[in-house]
Tab-separated table of C-alpha atoms in Angstrom:
chain	number	residue	atom	x	y	z
A	1288	MET	CA	112.430	116.203	91.313
A	1289	PRO	CA	108.601	116.390	91.681
A	1290	MET	CA	106.524	114.801	88.969
A	1291	SER	CA	104.915	118.140	88.043
A	1292	GLU	CA	108.335	119.512	86.984
A	1293	THR	CA	109.081	116.571	84.693
A	1294	LEU	CA	106.532	114.503	82.809
A	1295	PRO	CA	102.784	114.556	83.500
A	1296	PRO	CA	101.421	111.436	85.208
A	1297	VAL	CA	100.219	108.526	83.104
A	1298	VAL	CA	96.767	107.383	84.257
A	1299	LEU	CA	95.120	104.132	83.168
A	1300	LEU	CA	91.337	103.883	83.540
A	1301	ILE	CA	89.893	100.367	83.654
A	1302	GLY	CA	86.201	99.473	83.360
A	1303	GLU	CA	83.146	101.570	82.555
A	1304	CYS	CA	84.965	104.786	83.449
A	1305	ASN	CA	83.143	106.790	80.789
A	1306	SER	CA	79.749	105.979	82.282
A	1307	PRO	CA	77.715	108.988	83.486
A	1308	HIS	CA	77.637	107.569	87.026
A	1309	PHE	CA	81.410	107.392	87.336
A	1310	ARG	CA	81.975	110.715	85.571
A	1311	ARG	CA	79.680	112.352	88.125
A	1312	ALA	CA	81.706	110.683	90.895
A	1313	LEU	CA	84.886	112.354	89.640
A	1314	ILE	CA	83.382	115.802	90.276
A	1315	ASP	CA	84.109	116.805	93.864
A	1316	GLY	CA	81.505	119.290	95.085
A	1317	ASP	CA	81.560	122.340	92.827
A	1318	SER	CA	85.032	121.560	91.457
A	1319	GLY	CA	85.677	120.095	88.029
A	1320	ASN	CA	86.464	116.539	87.014
A	1321	VAL	CA	89.548	115.518	88.969
A	1322	LEU	CA	91.106	113.909	85.869
A	1323	GLU	CA	89.985	116.593	83.436
A	1324	SER	CA	93.434	118.045	82.671
A	1325	ILE	CA	95.302	114.716	82.628
A	1326	GLN	CA	95.803	112.558	79.555
A	1327	ASN	CA	94.184	109.210	80.307
A	1328	HIS	CA	94.354	105.802	78.684
A	1329	ASP	CA	91.196	103.673	78.693
A	1330	ALA	CA	90.820	99.907	78.901
A	1331	GLN	CA	87.388	98.301	79.077
A	1332	SER	CA	88.720	95.211	80.838
A	1333	ILE	CA	91.717	94.113	82.874
A	1334	GLN	CA	92.704	91.743	80.065
A	1335	GLU	CA	92.884	94.697	77.679
A	1336	ALA	CA	95.020	96.595	80.194
A	1337	ILE	CA	97.327	93.601	80.663
A	1338	SER	CA	97.750	93.374	76.889
A	1339	LEU	CA	98.714	97.061	76.620
A	1340	ILE	CA	101.242	96.715	79.428
A	1341	SER	CA	102.658	93.448	78.069
A	1342	ARG	CA	103.324	95.117	74.713
A	1343	ASN	CA	105.157	97.941	76.521
A	1344	GLU	CA	102.622	100.412	75.153
A	1345	LEU	CA	101.783	101.739	78.581
A	1346	PHE	CA	103.305	102.013	82.033
A	1347	PRO	CA	100.876	103.924	84.262
A	1348	ASN	CA	101.797	105.913	87.352
A	1349	LEU	CA	98.201	105.591	88.557
A	1350	VAL	CA	95.584	102.941	87.802
A	1351	VAL	CA	91.937	103.837	88.413
A	1352	ALA	CA	89.650	100.809	88.199
A	1353	TYR	CA	85.882	101.259	88.339
A	1354	GLN	CA	83.918	98.164	89.316
A	1355	SER	CA	80.311	98.760	88.359
A	1356	ILE	CA	78.846	95.297	89.135
A	1357	PRO	CA	79.820	92.448	91.505
A	1358	ASP	CA	82.310	89.887	90.157
A	1359	GLU	CA	83.114	92.130	87.182
A	1360	PHE	CA	86.820	91.253	87.383
A	1361	SER	CA	88.329	87.866	88.191
A	1362	SER	CA	90.868	87.306	90.963
A	1363	ALA	CA	93.350	85.877	88.448
A	1364	ASP	CA	93.178	88.984	86.235
A	1365	ILE	CA	93.479	91.318	89.230
A	1366	ASP	CA	96.515	89.439	90.562
A	1367	GLN	CA	98.204	89.451	87.148
A	1368	LEU	CA	97.612	93.190	86.705
A	1369	ILE	CA	98.989	94.016	90.160
A	1370	GLY	CA	101.988	91.765	89.513
A	1371	GLN	CA	102.756	93.644	86.308
A	1372	LEU	CA	102.667	97.046	88.024
A	1373	PRO	CA	104.553	96.763	91.333
A	1374	LEU	CA	105.427	100.485	91.370
A	1375	SER	CA	102.067	101.906	90.269
A	1376	ARG	CA	99.459	103.489	92.505
A	1377	PHE	CA	95.897	102.112	92.487
A	1378	VAL	CA	92.460	103.520	93.246
A	1379	VAL	CA	89.611	101.008	93.000
A	1380	ALA	CA	86.227	102.731	92.949
A	1381	PHE	CA	83.137	100.596	93.351
A	1382	SER	CA	79.547	101.437	92.539
A	1383	PRO	CA	76.611	101.214	95.000
A	1384	TRP	CA	75.920	97.756	93.540
A	1385	CYS	CA	79.285	96.522	94.837
A	1386	GLU	CA	78.987	97.355	98.532
A	1387	SER	CA	80.129	93.821	99.435
A	1388	ILE	CA	83.731	94.593	98.392
A	1389	GLY	CA	85.918	94.002	101.417
A	1390	ARG	CA	83.351	91.681	103.022
A	1391	THR	CA	81.887	88.953	100.784
A	1392	GLU	CA	84.097	89.862	97.831
A	1393	ALA	CA	87.734	90.582	98.681
A	1394	ARG	CA	89.471	90.418	95.312
A	1395	TRP	CA	90.927	93.905	95.314
A	1396	PRO	CA	93.213	95.007	98.161
A	1397	SER	CA	91.030	96.754	100.744
A	1398	ALA	CA	93.530	99.611	101.177
A	1399	TRP	CA	92.967	100.662	97.552
A	1400	SER	CA	89.169	100.376	97.509
A	1401	VAL	CA	86.736	103.250	98.004
A	1402	PRO	CA	83.082	103.897	97.106
A	1403	ALA	CA	82.743	105.772	93.815
A	1404	SER	CA	81.359	108.770	95.705
A	1405	HIS	CA	84.752	109.215	97.398
A	1406	ALA	CA	86.910	108.419	94.383
A	1407	ALA	CA	87.647	112.061	93.494
A	1408	ALA	CA	89.272	112.860	96.846
A	1409	ARG	CA	91.312	109.631	96.810
A	1410	ILE	CA	92.497	110.189	93.217
A	1411	ARG	CA	93.482	113.770	94.017
A	1412	PHE	CA	95.332	112.503	97.102
A	1413	GLU	CA	97.210	109.844	95.108
A	1414	LEU	CA	98.224	112.406	92.474
A	1415	GLN	CA	99.553	114.662	95.239
A	1416	GLN	CA	101.506	111.760	96.710
A	1417	LEU	CA	102.869	110.926	93.263
A	1418	ASP	CA	103.974	114.526	92.781
A	1419	ALA	CA	105.707	114.417	96.179
A	1420	GLU	CA	107.404	111.112	95.203
A	1421	GLN	CA	105.866	109.227	98.135
A	1422	GLN	CA	105.712	105.438	97.992
A	1423	PRO	CA	102.275	103.968	97.115
A	1424	LEU	CA	100.316	101.886	99.609
A	1425	PRO	CA	101.380	98.232	99.206
A	1426	ALA	CA	98.709	95.744	98.131
A	1427	THR	CA	99.221	93.884	101.428
A	1428	THR	CA	98.330	96.926	103.565
A	1429	SER	CA	95.498	96.163	105.982
A	1430	ARG	CA	92.489	98.452	106.357
A	1431	ASP	CA	93.716	99.754	109.746
A	1432	GLU	CA	97.259	100.311	108.435
A	1433	ALA	CA	95.882	102.107	105.387
A	1434	PHE	CA	93.750	104.401	107.556
A	1435	ALA	CA	96.726	105.326	109.752
A	1436	MET	CA	99.016	105.941	106.748
A	1437	LEU	CA	96.396	107.991	104.902
A	1438	VAL	CA	95.801	110.170	107.959
A	1439	ALA	CA	99.536	110.748	108.435
A	1440	ARG	CA	100.167	111.564	104.763
A	1441	SER	CA	97.063	113.750	104.528
A	1442	LEU	CA	98.270	115.772	107.514
A	1443	GLU	CA	101.654	116.220	105.825
A	1444	ASN	CA	99.886	117.661	102.771
A	1445	ALA	CA	97.705	119.979	104.856
A	1446	GLY	CA	100.388	121.841	106.771
A	1447	ARG	CA	98.587	124.464	108.922
A	1448	ALA	CA	95.498	124.841	106.734
A	1449	GLY	CA	93.378	125.789	109.756
A	1450	SER	CA	95.732	128.325	111.295
A	1451	GLY	CA	93.779	131.203	112.823
A	1452	MET	CA	90.412	129.447	112.390
A	1453	SER	CA	88.095	127.488	114.656
A	1454	ALA	CA	85.980	124.378	114.001
A	1455	THR	CA	83.097	122.541	115.651
A	1456	VAL	CA	82.189	118.877	115.155
A	1457	LEU	CA	78.610	117.723	115.728
A	1458	SER	CA	78.207	113.959	116.136
A	1459	ALA	CA	76.410	111.511	118.433
A	1460	ASP	CA	79.402	109.161	118.010
A	1461	VAL	CA	81.809	110.450	120.684
A	1462	PRO	CA	84.957	108.534	119.535
A	1463	LEU	CA	84.386	109.673	115.944
A	1464	LYS	CA	83.822	113.253	117.111
A	1465	GLU	CA	87.097	113.164	119.076
A	1466	CYS	CA	88.942	111.695	116.088
A	1467	PHE	CA	87.736	114.531	113.843
A	1468	GLU	CA	88.717	117.083	116.490
A	1469	ASP	CA	92.206	115.595	116.859
A	1470	ILE	CA	92.788	115.917	113.110
A	1471	LEU	CA	91.423	119.466	113.039
A	1472	ARG	CA	93.745	120.527	115.855
A	1473	SER	CA	96.659	118.859	114.068
A	1474	VAL	CA	96.215	121.239	111.122
A	1475	GLY	CA	95.875	124.373	113.241
A	1476	PHE	CA	92.169	124.681	114.084
A	1477	SER	CA	90.885	125.653	117.502
A	1478	THR	CA	87.977	123.422	118.603
A	1479	SER	CA	86.926	125.178	121.802
A	1480	ILE	CA	84.767	128.141	120.678
A	1481	PRO	CA	81.691	126.890	118.769
A	1482	GLU	CA	79.976	130.311	118.833
A	1483	THR	CA	82.538	131.718	116.395
A	1484	SER	CA	83.461	128.600	114.426
A	1485	ASP	CA	84.640	129.076	110.857
A	1486	VAL	CA	84.076	125.395	109.993
A	1487	TRP	CA	81.251	123.096	111.107
A	1488	ILE	CA	81.337	119.336	110.532
A	1489	LEU	CA	78.105	117.345	110.813
A	1490	ALA	CA	79.004	113.659	111.129
A	1491	THR	CA	75.946	111.431	110.847
A	1492	THR	CA	75.163	107.875	109.822
A	1493	LEU	CA	71.921	108.766	108.068
A	1494	VAL	CA	71.106	111.960	106.208
A	1495	ASP	CA	67.502	113.069	106.748
A	1496	ASP	CA	65.412	116.244	106.704
A	1497	ASP	CA	66.859	117.288	110.070
A	1498	THR	CA	70.387	117.122	108.623
A	1499	VAL	CA	69.412	119.341	105.696
A	1500	ARG	CA	67.613	121.734	108.061
A	1501	ARG	CA	70.671	121.942	110.310
A	1502	VAL	CA	72.906	122.785	107.344
A	1503	SER	CA	70.478	125.517	106.256
A	1504	GLU	CA	70.277	126.944	109.790
A	1505	LEU	CA	74.048	127.071	110.145
A	1506	ARG	CA	74.408	128.842	106.814
A	1507	VAL	CA	71.740	131.390	107.833
A	1508	ASP	CA	73.176	131.985	111.328
A	1509	ARG	CA	76.815	131.971	110.186
A	1510	SER	CA	76.791	132.987	106.541
A	1511	GLU	CA	80.590	132.939	106.198
A	1512	ALA	CA	81.070	129.561	107.887
A	1513	THR	CA	82.028	126.410	105.954
A	1514	VAL	CA	79.651	123.481	106.598
A	1515	ILE	CA	80.851	119.935	105.844
A	1516	VAL	CA	78.639	116.843	106.115
A	1517	ALA	CA	80.304	113.476	106.826
A	1518	SER	CA	78.187	110.422	106.020
A	1519	ASP	CA	78.490	107.117	104.169
A	1520	MET	CA	74.739	106.506	103.860
A	1521	VAL	CA	73.989	109.398	101.521
A	1522	THR	CA	72.419	109.131	98.079
A	1523	HIS	CA	73.284	111.238	95.042
A	1524	GLY	CA	69.983	113.074	95.434
A	1525	GLN	CA	70.644	113.806	99.112
A	1526	THR	CA	74.120	115.055	98.237
A	1527	SER	CA	72.615	117.547	95.776
A	1528	THR	CA	70.090	118.640	98.410
A	1529	LEU	CA	72.850	119.211	100.970
A	1530	TYR	CA	74.820	121.320	98.492
A	1531	ASP	CA	71.674	123.322	97.713
A	1532	ALA	CA	71.211	123.877	101.468
A	1533	GLY	CA	74.698	125.365	101.686
A	1534	ALA	CA	77.066	122.490	102.452
A	1535	ALA	CA	80.580	123.072	101.113
A	1536	ALA	CA	81.320	119.340	100.881
A	1537	VAL	CA	79.868	115.905	101.582
A	1538	ILE	CA	82.614	113.514	102.650
A	1539	SER	CA	83.035	109.977	103.931
A	1540	GLN	CA	82.539	109.268	107.630
A	1541	LEU	CA	84.665	106.114	107.514
A	1542	ARG	CA	87.342	107.056	104.957
A	1543	PHE	CA	87.411	110.707	105.862
A	1544	SER	CA	91.083	111.563	106.261
A	1545	GLU	CA	91.978	112.450	102.668
A	1546	ASP	CA	88.453	113.797	101.998
A	1547	LEU	CA	88.530	116.116	105.019
A	1548	ILE	CA	92.074	117.409	104.549
A	1549	ASP	CA	91.491	117.914	100.828
A	1550	CYS	CA	88.341	119.931	101.542
A	1551	LEU	CA	89.918	121.994	104.342
A	1552	SER	CA	92.985	122.766	102.228
A	1553	ARG	CA	90.844	123.997	99.341
A	1554	GLN	CA	88.688	126.066	101.719
A	1555	ALA	CA	91.847	127.604	103.218
A	1556	ILE	CA	93.047	128.588	99.731
A	1557	VAL	CA	89.682	130.212	98.959
A	1558	ARG	CA	89.777	132.049	102.303
A	1559	LYS	CA	93.255	133.409	101.635
A	1560	MET	CA	92.202	134.582	98.172
A	1561	ASN	CA	89.177	136.375	99.653
A	1562	ASP	CA	91.313	137.988	102.355
A	1563	TYR	CA	93.952	139.195	99.879
A	1564	PRO	CA	93.466	142.937	99.198
A	1565	SER	CA	92.565	143.813	95.634
A	1566	SER	CA	94.921	146.106	93.765
């Protein structure tokens, strides 16, 4: 039986999760805090979390750890926590000051780690997977394996979200452009008629004035179209500027599967609501 029909999920937050920076990260576009309606348990450190679990006071379905500075958590504490929770799901969000995670610092499993700016989409995805009683990603999952599994599971969640709609991808990176197009077609979009596209995706390494101008132009020329920007080199200020210009979402260019499907699914729901005749 799905989780939503039994008990609500138990979520454990570890680290400075009440900081303004992380709270902002949990707000996806113009939607509310992704954990707003869920009862959470807070632990400032992994040691505090281990103590709660050891005393049988808590057994979380989902652990969200926020690493705000490099070397904030020791390898020994991380390993002990993971060992205590073999059936739990994990999302490890790291701040802009921890960009070395996965390269110079590889304490957390790479499959669980995302930048804080993409934490909301990953948390929402993990809660959906929990509700569907899917197995969590193992700690030993490689980055490539994680990407493939996340794409496959995201597509399962999406169904035919793009049925009856068309999409255009703009990117100088041809393999990335083709990857986006393959996923769009998998969920029902047509990608062959840019003149009438319902969804536009701008995939770019750097966000500059030209990116913002292009978003504005698309919104003026195609007022009903959904414009999504995919970039990993975008600041909080640039994200706000893109939303002000008319972007519906700013997603990851490297970890885009759950971000993109989540955004397209929500846009499809809004579209259906707008198309439904009023009584």
